[in-house]
């Protein structure tokens, strides 16, 4: 007879039902939170006078012993006891005797697992926040070091306008900054305690839900027992934040793949973050970036699983919610492993500044600046755009770059262009410096953004503490 079946069911479950029913191989990961929640619940029961102080002390001692057995690896997880909750309660009762049976007073596994999950996600996602910050800081450090490195900015992956590497790196950083805010925001919202909600409609015992919530580092108790036990949007929000983060890491990964190709040659990954081939001796592959793209694919699937899991759930707990754990565990694991590897790869890679600078000389990158030059002389932009477009076509047919056209051709196109070259309209370095406006790539602006980024990340660290407390 299994623990979770009680007296209602006479016969054991079929093997097929047991295989479907059991989740302990997955949810045993929640054991720390489960024991922490149980200790707070036992103390709450005693404070409310539902169990004696001595019983609470006994339960706490027993739960701590269970914890140390699990920690030491001597705990025997038993699939027939369904899940982490029943496994721990069963062992507790072996240790402390019948008093172990008092622990579940006024509680259901429905409010228990909802509490465990919130505790677990809060702790693990706080590590993700830290790793996002670490990666962002690694990127900002590279931006500082590469402040003089010029490179093209791309649209459609075609060279578009002259820019600087540190400006590009700060674009990566901006994504991460928003990822951090989004995840923190989700964590603040989930930081409420379901205990006391019972199976669905609370409990008749006079539990002090506020005190238990406080014991567990929550800001307060959840406000509705039906919602608290049967909703997982707190997981969806974290999952959505992590899936978006995954997409962002994947985009950065994609750039590293492209940039490390022989065709681009903008970066060389360090050996530490490269792999070779089992067949081709010459190979140095950017697997770090490709695996991160792969983790993002999983993250998107995990988010989808969580969304679909709940879409047809009537109010109140449904057993399919048990399937929420695999995706959220996978999301957190994927985020942590990706963030750490990417931070290391970025900190140790080498940028090829010469290659990046050289890329500015092919692709008529000064076309916009030449049009702007004409605009400054009074020509309407649309007309200037057309004129320069024709010059690019002329350059292409001659097999030269826009800046290589001779002065006679330029003057023939417009007298206004006679001093274009001497005025620096073709100089990519000057073109970057002309983009001297907030959010632009001029040296001064990028230095400003670097300072601002450092300041914002410092503030973020404080924000996490103030919003989530000690946990
Ligand atoms: N293992 C279950 C889960 O993760 C615990 C709650 C079970 N509740 C129930 N009514 N069977 O969702």
Tab-separated table of C-alpha atoms and ligand atoms in Angstrom:
chain	number	residue	atom	x	y	z
A	1	UNK	CA	0.000	0.000	0.000
A	2	UNK	CA	1.513	3.312	-0.998
A	3	UNK	CA	1.404	6.316	1.316
A	4	UNK	CA	-0.418	8.658	-1.032
A	5	UNK	CA	-3.345	6.255	-1.520
A	6	UNK	CA	-4.583	6.395	2.068
A	7	UNK	CA	-7.601	4.299	3.006
A	8	UNK	CA	-9.782	5.134	0.042
A	9	UNK	CA	-8.143	2.832	-2.449
A	10	UNK	CA	-7.924	-0.832	-1.663
A	11	UNK	CA	-5.720	-2.120	-4.440
A	12	UNK	CA	-2.255	-1.058	-5.493
A	13	UNK	CA	-1.900	0.940	-8.714
A	14	UNK	CA	-1.096	-0.939	-11.900
A	15	UNK	CA	2.483	-0.793	-13.096
A	16	UNK	CA	1.418	1.428	-15.989
A	17	UNK	CA	-0.385	3.814	-13.641
A	18	UNK	CA	2.584	3.891	-11.323
A	19	UNK	CA	4.924	4.746	-14.160
A	20	UNK	CA	2.655	7.624	-15.149
A	21	UNK	CA	1.981	8.747	-11.616
A	22	UNK	CA	5.451	8.888	-10.125
A	23	UNK	CA	7.499	12.067	-10.331
A	24	UNK	CA	10.110	11.598	-7.644
A	25	UNK	CA	12.954	11.109	-10.108
A	26	UNK	CA	12.284	14.672	-11.262
A	27	UNK	CA	10.851	16.527	-8.263
A	28	UNK	CA	13.363	15.221	-5.695
A	29	UNK	CA	15.285	18.286	-6.794
A	30	UNK	CA	12.879	20.273	-4.608
A	31	UNK	CA	13.864	18.473	-1.408
A	32	UNK	CA	15.555	21.422	0.264
A	33	UNK	CA	12.588	23.690	-0.326
A	34	UNK	CA	10.176	20.933	0.679
A	35	UNK	CA	11.904	20.452	4.021
A	36	UNK	CA	12.267	24.167	4.588
A	37	UNK	CA	8.553	24.639	3.899
A	38	UNK	CA	7.642	21.731	6.149
A	39	UNK	CA	9.643	23.119	9.055
A	40	UNK	CA	7.933	26.494	8.682
A	41	UNK	CA	4.550	24.762	8.484
A	42	UNK	CA	5.235	22.646	11.597
A	43	UNK	CA	6.264	25.739	13.542
A	44	UNK	CA	3.171	27.527	12.278
A	45	UNK	CA	0.961	24.647	13.429
A	46	UNK	CA	2.491	24.871	16.890
A	47	UNK	CA	2.140	28.655	17.060
A	48	UNK	CA	-1.519	28.281	16.143
A	49	UNK	CA	-1.912	25.697	18.904
A	50	UNK	CA	-2.865	22.970	16.409
A	51	UNK	CA	0.035	20.754	17.489
A	52	UNK	CA	2.127	20.957	20.631
A	53	UNK	CA	5.464	22.766	20.781
A	54	UNK	CA	7.135	19.431	21.550
A	55	UNK	CA	5.628	17.858	18.443
A	56	UNK	CA	6.894	20.748	16.363
A	57	UNK	CA	10.386	20.305	17.802
A	58	UNK	CA	10.224	16.569	17.057
A	59	UNK	CA	9.064	17.187	13.499
A	60	UNK	CA	11.807	19.729	12.927
A	61	UNK	CA	14.447	17.369	14.284
A	62	UNK	CA	13.153	14.557	12.085
A	63	UNK	CA	13.014	16.765	8.997
A	64	UNK	CA	16.575	17.900	9.603
A	65	UNK	CA	17.667	14.301	9.814
A	66	UNK	CA	15.925	13.553	6.535
A	67	UNK	CA	17.753	16.532	5.050
A	68	UNK	CA	21.102	15.261	6.208
A	69	UNK	CA	20.390	11.778	4.843
A	70	UNK	CA	19.512	13.247	1.454
A	71	UNK	CA	22.571	15.461	1.550
A	72	UNK	CA	24.814	12.505	2.343
A	73	UNK	CA	23.226	10.357	-0.334
A	74	UNK	CA	21.961	7.700	2.060
A	75	UNK	CA	18.284	8.519	1.521
A	76	UNK	CA	16.448	5.809	-0.442
A	77	UNK	CA	14.119	7.501	-2.923
A	78	UNK	CA	11.175	5.254	-3.639
A	79	UNK	CA	9.219	5.695	-6.867
A	80	UNK	CA	6.200	3.928	-5.373
A	81	UNK	CA	5.853	6.816	-2.933
A	82	UNK	CA	5.037	9.054	-5.885
A	83	UNK	CA	6.819	12.294	-5.250
A	84	UNK	CA	9.330	14.203	-3.168
A	85	UNK	CA	6.662	15.183	-0.637
A	86	UNK	CA	5.480	11.660	0.169
A	87	UNK	CA	9.014	10.293	0.198
A	88	UNK	CA	10.094	12.824	2.780
A	89	UNK	CA	6.976	12.457	4.913
A	90	UNK	CA	7.270	8.655	4.886
A	91	UNK	CA	10.891	8.749	6.026
A	92	UNK	CA	10.057	11.398	8.617
A	93	UNK	CA	7.445	9.092	10.090
A	94	UNK	CA	9.952	6.228	10.178
A	95	UNK	CA	12.300	8.472	12.123
A	96	UNK	CA	9.918	10.200	14.562
A	97	UNK	CA	7.027	7.735	14.655
A	98	UNK	CA	3.329	8.573	14.603
A	99	UNK	CA	3.908	12.284	15.256
A	100	UNK	CA	5.202	12.440	11.668
A	101	UNK	CA	1.576	12.024	10.643
A	102	UNK	CA	0.739	15.413	12.185
A	103	UNK	CA	2.894	17.381	9.769
A	104	UNK	CA	0.340	17.381	6.979
A	105	UNK	CA	-2.395	18.909	9.167
A	106	UNK	CA	-4.019	21.820	7.365
A	107	UNK	CA	-1.869	21.273	4.317
A	108	UNK	CA	-2.166	19.599	0.932
A	109	UNK	CA	0.493	18.660	-1.540
A	110	UNK	CA	-1.173	21.274	-3.720
A	111	UNK	CA	-0.163	24.230	-1.567
A	112	UNK	CA	3.021	22.395	-0.618
A	113	UNK	CA	4.320	21.939	-4.142
A	114	UNK	CA	3.273	25.458	-5.143
A	115	UNK	CA	5.335	26.740	-2.207
A	116	UNK	CA	8.320	24.515	-2.974
A	117	UNK	CA	8.364	25.645	-6.574
A	118	UNK	CA	8.237	29.322	-5.692
A	119	UNK	CA	11.078	28.898	-3.220
A	120	UNK	CA	13.136	26.909	-5.700
A	121	UNK	CA	12.575	29.246	-8.612
A	122	UNK	CA	13.298	32.292	-6.463
A	123	UNK	CA	16.662	30.902	-5.396
A	124	UNK	CA	17.731	29.512	-8.769
A	125	UNK	CA	16.544	32.478	-10.773
A	126	UNK	CA	18.467	34.734	-8.413
A	127	UNK	CA	21.585	32.876	-9.576
A	128	UNK	CA	20.483	33.469	-13.158
A	129	UNK	CA	20.219	37.199	-12.393
A	130	UNK	CA	23.774	37.125	-11.108
A	131	UNK	CA	25.022	35.277	-14.191
A	132	UNK	CA	23.252	37.725	-16.503
A	133	UNK	CA	25.061	40.491	-14.689
A	134	UNK	CA	28.384	38.652	-14.940
A	135	UNK	CA	27.977	38.203	-18.675
A	136	UNK	CA	26.933	41.809	-19.181
A	137	UNK	CA	29.933	43.004	-17.218
A	138	UNK	CA	32.252	40.796	-19.279
A	139	UNK	CA	30.793	42.401	-22.398
A	140	UNK	CA	31.132	45.931	-21.028
A	141	UNK	CA	34.759	45.194	-20.101
A	142	UNK	CA	35.456	44.173	-23.704
A	143	UNK	CA	33.682	47.310	-24.915
A	144	UNK	CA	36.015	49.394	-22.754
A	145	UNK	CA	39.065	47.620	-24.132
A	146	UNK	CA	37.951	47.957	-27.754
A	147	UNK	CA	36.903	51.589	-27.675
A	148	UNK	CA	39.218	52.450	-30.615
A	149	UNK	CA	38.138	49.524	-32.808
A	150	UNK	CA	36.009	50.576	-35.759
A	151	UNK	CA	33.779	48.198	-37.679
A	152	UNK	CA	30.729	48.282	-39.929
A	153	UNK	CA	27.237	48.299	-38.522
A	154	UNK	CA	25.074	45.842	-40.445
A	155	UNK	CA	21.507	45.645	-41.627
A	156	UNK	CA	20.341	42.493	-43.429
A	157	UNK	CA	23.842	41.252	-42.567
A	158	UNK	CA	25.099	43.658	-45.268
A	159	UNK	CA	27.620	46.315	-44.341
A	160	UNK	CA	25.576	49.431	-43.708
A	161	UNK	CA	27.313	52.300	-41.933
A	162	UNK	CA	30.608	52.891	-40.144
A	163	UNK	CA	30.432	52.181	-36.425
A	164	UNK	CA	32.614	50.933	-33.591
A	165	UNK	CA	32.926	47.527	-31.989
A	166	UNK	CA	32.221	48.797	-28.495
A	167	UNK	CA	28.936	50.247	-29.733
A	168	UNK	CA	27.990	46.836	-31.098
A	169	UNK	CA	28.975	45.121	-27.852
A	170	UNK	CA	26.850	47.550	-25.882
A	171	UNK	CA	23.899	46.534	-28.034
A	172	UNK	CA	24.355	42.992	-26.683
A	173	UNK	CA	24.518	44.442	-23.219
A	174	UNK	CA	21.254	46.363	-23.591
A	175	UNK	CA	19.387	43.128	-24.291
A	176	UNK	CA	20.844	41.596	-21.173
A	177	UNK	CA	19.901	44.599	-19.113
A	178	UNK	CA	16.260	44.216	-20.083
A	179	UNK	CA	16.473	40.439	-19.529
A	180	UNK	CA	17.620	41.120	-15.999
A	181	UNK	CA	14.779	43.559	-15.354
A	182	UNK	CA	12.189	41.188	-16.793
A	183	UNK	CA	13.308	38.240	-14.705
A	184	UNK	CA	13.548	40.277	-11.528
A	185	UNK	CA	10.087	41.624	-12.162
A	186	UNK	CA	8.718	38.083	-12.458
A	187	UNK	CA	10.475	37.038	-9.252
A	188	UNK	CA	9.018	39.932	-7.305
A	189	UNK	CA	5.531	38.906	-8.412
A	190	UNK	CA	5.974	35.228	-7.513
A	191	UNK	CA	7.317	35.990	-4.070
A	192	UNK	CA	4.096	35.097	-2.210
A	193	UNK	CA	3.437	32.085	-0.042
A	194	UNK	CA	0.691	29.567	-0.946
A	195	UNK	CA	0.883	27.654	2.380
A	196	UNK	CA	-2.494	27.707	4.095
A	197	UNK	CA	-4.327	27.380	0.794
A	198	UNK	CA	-4.619	23.644	1.350
A	199	UNK	CA	-5.892	21.571	-1.550
A	200	UNK	CA	-8.035	24.360	-2.969
A	201	UNK	CA	-10.236	26.022	-0.350
A	202	UNK	CA	-7.868	26.683	2.539
A	203	UNK	CA	-8.117	25.001	5.927
A	204	UNK	CA	-10.255	25.270	9.040
A	205	UNK	CA	-7.190	25.478	11.274
A	206	UNK	CA	-6.297	28.998	12.419
A	207	UNK	CA	-2.924	29.227	10.673
A	208	UNK	CA	-1.050	32.516	10.763
A	209	UNK	CA	-0.288	32.664	7.069
A	210	UNK	CA	1.501	35.994	7.296
A	211	UNK	CA	3.990	34.656	9.844
A	212	UNK	CA	4.702	31.478	7.865
A	213	UNK	CA	5.160	33.516	4.700
A	214	UNK	CA	7.615	35.755	6.509
A	215	UNK	CA	9.540	32.763	7.875
A	216	UNK	CA	10.081	31.588	4.322
A	217	UNK	CA	11.214	34.979	3.052
A	218	UNK	CA	8.029	35.713	1.112
A	219	UNK	CA	6.561	39.203	1.068
A	220	UNK	CA	3.232	37.795	2.249
A	221	UNK	CA	0.658	35.060	1.687
A	222	UNK	CA	-1.092	34.516	-1.646
A	223	UNK	CA	-4.532	36.112	-1.643
A	224	UNK	CA	-6.715	33.367	-3.046
A	225	UNK	CA	-6.482	29.662	-2.243
A	226	UNK	CA	-7.964	28.500	-5.559
A	227	UNK	CA	-5.539	30.657	-7.525
A	228	UNK	CA	-2.540	29.809	-5.341
A	229	UNK	CA	-2.877	26.052	-5.735
A	230	UNK	CA	-3.986	25.890	-9.348
A	231	UNK	CA	-2.056	28.616	-11.200
A	232	UNK	CA	1.422	28.476	-12.636
A	233	UNK	CA	1.679	31.811	-14.406
A	234	UNK	CA	4.561	32.560	-12.049
A	235	UNK	CA	6.410	29.809	-13.908
A	236	UNK	CA	5.231	31.048	-17.306
A	237	UNK	CA	6.580	34.507	-16.561
A	238	UNK	CA	9.960	33.205	-15.480
A	239	UNK	CA	9.952	30.860	-18.451
A	240	UNK	CA	9.084	33.681	-20.821
A	241	UNK	CA	11.901	35.798	-19.393
A	242	UNK	CA	14.307	32.895	-19.786
A	243	UNK	CA	13.119	32.048	-23.286
A	244	UNK	CA	13.645	35.675	-24.314
A	245	UNK	CA	17.059	35.563	-22.660
A	246	UNK	CA	17.722	32.356	-24.609
A	247	UNK	CA	16.821	34.076	-27.864
A	248	UNK	CA	19.209	36.881	-26.985
A	249	UNK	CA	22.067	34.553	-26.099
A	250	UNK	CA	21.370	32.689	-29.310
A	251	UNK	CA	21.652	35.899	-31.325
A	252	UNK	CA	24.976	36.699	-29.711
A	253	UNK	CA	26.000	33.101	-30.364
A	254	UNK	CA	25.016	33.467	-33.988
A	255	UNK	CA	27.252	36.511	-34.321
A	256	UNK	CA	30.162	34.614	-32.793
A	257	UNK	CA	29.629	31.820	-35.306
A	258	UNK	CA	29.568	34.283	-38.178
A	259	UNK	CA	32.404	36.430	-36.872
A	260	UNK	CA	34.686	33.466	-36.245
A	261	UNK	CA	34.242	32.132	-39.792
A	262	UNK	CA	37.168	32.512	-42.166
A	263	UNK	CA	34.876	34.634	-44.341
A	264	UNK	CA	34.544	37.258	-41.589
A	265	UNK	CA	37.574	36.624	-39.400
A	266	UNK	CA	36.467	39.235	-36.851
A	267	UNK	CA	37.065	37.053	-33.802
A	268	UNK	CA	39.095	34.067	-32.732
A	269	UNK	CA	37.649	32.096	-29.838
A	270	UNK	CA	40.105	30.909	-27.225
A	271	UNK	CA	41.017	27.226	-27.184
A	272	UNK	CA	39.211	26.916	-23.862
A	273	UNK	CA	35.917	27.647	-25.561
A	274	UNK	CA	36.529	25.868	-28.852
A	275	UNK	CA	36.238	22.269	-29.957
A	276	UNK	CA	37.874	20.325	-32.742
A	277	UNK	CA	36.685	17.647	-35.124
A	278	UNK	CA	37.036	13.893	-34.758
A	279	UNK	CA	37.924	13.689	-38.451
A	280	UNK	CA	39.301	16.997	-39.694
A	281	UNK	CA	42.542	17.791	-37.870
A	282	UNK	CA	42.549	21.474	-38.816
A	283	UNK	CA	39.166	22.300	-37.315
A	284	UNK	CA	38.515	24.811	-34.582
A	285	UNK	CA	34.783	25.041	-34.107
A	286	UNK	CA	32.629	27.606	-32.282
A	287	UNK	CA	30.565	24.881	-30.574
A	288	UNK	CA	30.078	27.084	-27.524
A	289	UNK	CA	27.957	29.444	-29.591
A	290	UNK	CA	26.120	26.686	-31.409
A	291	UNK	CA	25.233	24.853	-28.213
A	292	UNK	CA	23.894	28.105	-26.777
A	293	UNK	CA	21.683	28.438	-29.849
A	294	UNK	CA	20.538	24.878	-29.175
A	295	UNK	CA	19.693	25.626	-25.550
A	296	UNK	CA	17.545	28.520	-26.762
A	297	UNK	CA	15.570	26.118	-28.941
A	298	UNK	CA	14.860	24.037	-25.860
A	299	UNK	CA	13.956	27.113	-23.833
A	300	UNK	CA	11.322	28.099	-26.380
A	301	UNK	CA	9.911	24.564	-26.218
A	302	UNK	CA	9.918	24.614	-22.421
A	303	UNK	CA	8.014	27.897	-22.352
A	304	UNK	CA	5.521	26.458	-24.814
A	305	UNK	CA	5.062	23.371	-22.604
A	306	UNK	CA	4.225	25.543	-19.601
A	307	UNK	CA	1.778	27.681	-21.540
A	308	UNK	CA	-0.018	24.719	-23.060
A	309	UNK	CA	-0.060	22.795	-19.773
A	310	UNK	CA	-2.434	25.292	-18.241
A	311	UNK	CA	-4.471	26.582	-21.141
A	312	UNK	CA	-7.413	24.229	-20.618
A	313	UNK	CA	-7.206	23.901	-16.867
A	314	UNK	CA	-10.410	24.749	-15.053
A	315	UNK	CA	-9.856	26.595	-11.763
A	316	UNK	CA	-8.400	24.382	-9.064
A	317	UNK	CA	-5.415	22.048	-9.140
A	318	UNK	CA	-5.195	19.496	-11.946
A	319	UNK	CA	-2.673	16.726	-11.902
A	320	UNK	CA	-1.111	17.690	-15.210
A	321	UNK	CA	0.489	20.555	-13.298
A	322	UNK	CA	2.990	17.963	-12.112
A	323	UNK	CA	4.520	18.234	-15.579
A	324	UNK	CA	5.582	21.821	-14.836
A	325	UNK	CA	8.865	20.720	-13.310
A	326	UNK	CA	10.777	19.299	-16.249
A	327	UNK	CA	10.425	22.513	-18.298
A	328	UNK	CA	11.250	24.937	-15.492
A	329	UNK	CA	14.252	22.879	-14.373
A	330	UNK	CA	15.439	22.664	-17.962
A	331	UNK	CA	15.003	26.409	-18.479
A	332	UNK	CA	17.013	27.332	-15.412
A	333	UNK	CA	19.741	24.783	-16.146
A	334	UNK	CA	19.964	25.890	-19.762
A	335	UNK	CA	20.183	29.556	-18.811
A	336	UNK	CA	22.895	29.022	-16.209
A	337	UNK	CA	25.105	26.821	-18.348
A	338	UNK	CA	24.722	29.122	-21.367
A	339	UNK	CA	25.384	32.335	-19.470
A	340	UNK	CA	28.522	30.988	-17.822
A	341	UNK	CA	29.959	29.582	-21.026
A	342	UNK	CA	29.192	32.691	-23.049
A	343	UNK	CA	30.738	34.962	-20.414
A	344	UNK	CA	33.907	32.874	-20.495
A	345	UNK	CA	33.995	32.731	-24.282
A	346	UNK	CA	33.560	36.492	-24.606
A	347	UNK	CA	36.116	37.292	-21.919
A	348	UNK	CA	38.763	35.124	-23.616
A	349	UNK	CA	38.189	35.639	-27.339
A	350	UNK	CA	40.406	37.836	-29.503
A	351	UNK	CA	38.964	40.540	-31.740
A	352	UNK	CA	40.726	41.130	-35.034
A	353	UNK	CA	40.613	44.924	-35.120
A	354	UNK	CA	42.447	45.118	-38.475
A	355	UNK	CA	39.895	42.906	-40.187
A	356	UNK	CA	37.039	44.912	-38.739
A	357	UNK	CA	38.603	48.205	-39.759
A	358	UNK	CA	39.354	46.865	-43.245
A	359	UNK	CA	35.703	45.896	-43.665
A	360	UNK	CA	34.861	49.607	-43.674
A	361	UNK	CA	36.645	50.071	-46.996
A	362	UNK	CA	34.455	47.741	-49.046
A	363	UNK	CA	30.725	48.169	-49.491
A	364	UNK	CA	30.394	51.919	-50.074
A	365	UNK	CA	29.782	52.481	-46.370
A	366	UNK	CA	30.157	56.233	-46.673
A	367	UNK	CA	27.165	56.572	-48.988
A	368	UNK	CA	24.875	57.915	-46.278
A	369	UNK	CA	27.527	60.382	-45.201
A	370	UNK	CA	27.997	61.569	-48.754
A	371	UNK	CA	24.253	62.151	-49.033
A	372	UNK	CA	24.321	63.971	-45.707
A	373	UNK	CA	27.207	66.077	-47.043
A	374	UNK	CA	24.979	67.202	-49.912
A	375	UNK	CA	22.130	67.869	-47.499
A	376	UNK	CA	24.384	70.148	-45.482
A	377	UNK	CA	24.961	72.091	-48.701
A	378	UNK	CA	21.250	72.554	-49.143
A	379	UNK	CA	20.154	69.613	-51.287
A	380	UNK	CA	16.951	67.870	-50.123
A	381	UNK	CA	17.800	64.458	-48.664
A	382	UNK	CA	15.684	62.457	-51.121
A	383	UNK	CA	17.489	64.064	-54.058
A	384	UNK	CA	20.888	63.516	-52.432
A	385	UNK	CA	19.963	59.874	-51.754
A	386	UNK	CA	19.172	59.406	-55.434
A	387	UNK	CA	22.341	61.129	-56.627
A	388	UNK	CA	24.606	59.078	-54.370
A	389	UNK	CA	22.762	55.911	-55.404
A	390	UNK	CA	23.670	56.663	-58.997
A	391	UNK	CA	27.292	57.252	-57.994
A	392	UNK	CA	27.381	53.877	-56.261
A	393	UNK	CA	26.034	52.299	-59.425
A	394	UNK	CA	28.744	54.066	-61.418
A	395	UNK	CA	31.391	52.870	-58.956
A	396	UNK	CA	30.110	49.295	-59.179
A	397	UNK	CA	30.260	49.345	-62.959
A	398	UNK	CA	33.852	50.590	-62.798
A	399	UNK	CA	34.682	47.958	-60.205
A	400	UNK	CA	35.702	50.530	-57.592
A	401	UNK	CA	34.368	51.760	-54.280
A	402	UNK	CA	32.398	54.967	-53.880
A	403	UNK	CA	35.354	56.627	-52.189
A	404	UNK	CA	37.619	55.598	-55.081
A	405	UNK	CA	35.677	57.517	-57.737
A	406	UNK	CA	37.819	60.253	-59.259
A	407	UNK	CA	37.112	63.899	-58.524
A	408	UNK	CA	35.995	64.555	-62.102
A	409	UNK	CA	33.197	61.974	-61.817
A	410	UNK	CA	32.110	63.417	-58.494
A	411	UNK	CA	32.048	67.011	-59.761
A	412	UNK	CA	30.184	65.924	-62.876
A	413	UNK	CA	27.473	64.441	-60.672
A	414	UNK	CA	27.186	67.663	-58.695
A	415	UNK	CA	29.334	70.734	-58.250
A	416	UNK	CA	28.490	70.494	-54.570
A	417	UNK	CA	30.724	67.411	-54.405
A	418	UNK	CA	33.928	69.152	-55.482
A	419	UNK	CA	35.223	69.382	-51.922
A	420	UNK	CA	33.568	66.188	-50.642
A	421	UNK	CA	36.833	64.328	-50.316
A	422	UNK	CA	38.771	67.163	-48.728
A	423	UNK	CA	35.901	67.704	-46.282
A	424	UNK	CA	36.182	64.137	-45.053
A	425	UNK	CA	32.868	62.860	-46.411
A	426	UNK	CA	34.590	59.577	-47.332
A	427	UNK	CA	36.437	59.043	-44.101
A	428	UNK	CA	34.810	56.246	-42.082
A	429	UNK	CA	36.461	57.342	-38.841
A	430	UNK	CA	35.045	60.845	-39.227
A	431	UNK	CA	31.691	59.318	-40.182
A	432	UNK	CA	31.585	57.486	-36.844
A	433	UNK	CA	32.530	60.605	-34.907
A	434	UNK	CA	29.872	62.642	-36.681
A	435	UNK	CA	27.271	60.295	-35.144
A	436	UNK	CA	27.768	62.141	-31.940
A	437	UNK	CA	24.286	61.974	-30.489
A	438	UNK	CA	22.827	60.105	-27.545
A	439	UNK	CA	22.754	56.390	-28.388
A	440	UNK	CA	25.164	56.820	-31.291
A	441	UNK	CA	28.593	55.282	-31.993
A	442	UNK	CA	30.837	58.357	-31.595
A	443	UNK	CA	33.637	57.702	-29.130
A	444	UNK	CA	32.338	60.218	-26.611
A	445	UNK	CA	28.818	58.782	-26.702
A	446	UNK	CA	29.987	55.200	-26.316
A	447	UNK	CA	32.195	56.127	-23.371
A	448	UNK	CA	29.156	57.776	-21.829
A	449	UNK	CA	27.102	54.615	-22.374
A	450	UNK	CA	29.846	52.467	-20.870
A	451	UNK	CA	29.825	54.577	-17.708
A	452	UNK	CA	26.056	54.502	-17.633
A	453	UNK	CA	25.979	50.714	-18.074
A	454	UNK	CA	28.436	50.199	-15.226
A	455	UNK	CA	26.343	52.449	-13.033
A	456	UNK	CA	23.080	50.697	-13.932
A	457	UNK	CA	24.491	47.244	-13.213
A	458	UNK	CA	25.731	48.416	-9.849
A	459	UNK	CA	22.265	49.737	-9.060
A	460	UNK	CA	20.721	46.467	-10.252
A	461	UNK	CA	22.656	44.441	-7.719
A	462	UNK	CA	21.214	46.606	-4.950
A	463	UNK	CA	17.751	46.368	-6.493
A	464	UNK	CA	17.803	42.560	-6.392
A	465	UNK	CA	18.585	42.636	-2.671
A	466	UNK	CA	15.956	45.226	-1.864
A	467	UNK	CA	13.226	43.585	-3.927
A	468	UNK	CA	13.845	39.963	-3.039
A	469	UNK	CA	15.333	40.362	0.412
A	470	UNK	CA	17.456	37.630	1.945
A	471	UNK	CA	15.163	34.881	0.571
B	1	LIG	N1	3.488	15.724	-7.371
B	1	LIG	C1	2.385	16.621	-7.423
B	1	LIG	C2	2.746	17.820	-8.291
B	1	LIG	O1	3.878	18.046	-8.515
B	1	LIG	C3	2.067	17.096	-6.036
B	1	LIG	C4	0.665	17.463	-5.844
B	1	LIG	C5	-0.195	16.281	-5.928
B	1	LIG	N2	-1.513	16.615	-5.660
B	1	LIG	C6	-2.559	15.802	-5.882
B	1	LIG	N3	-3.688	16.215	-5.615
B	1	LIG	N4	-2.354	14.618	-6.374
B	1	LIG	O2	1.892	18.541	-8.756
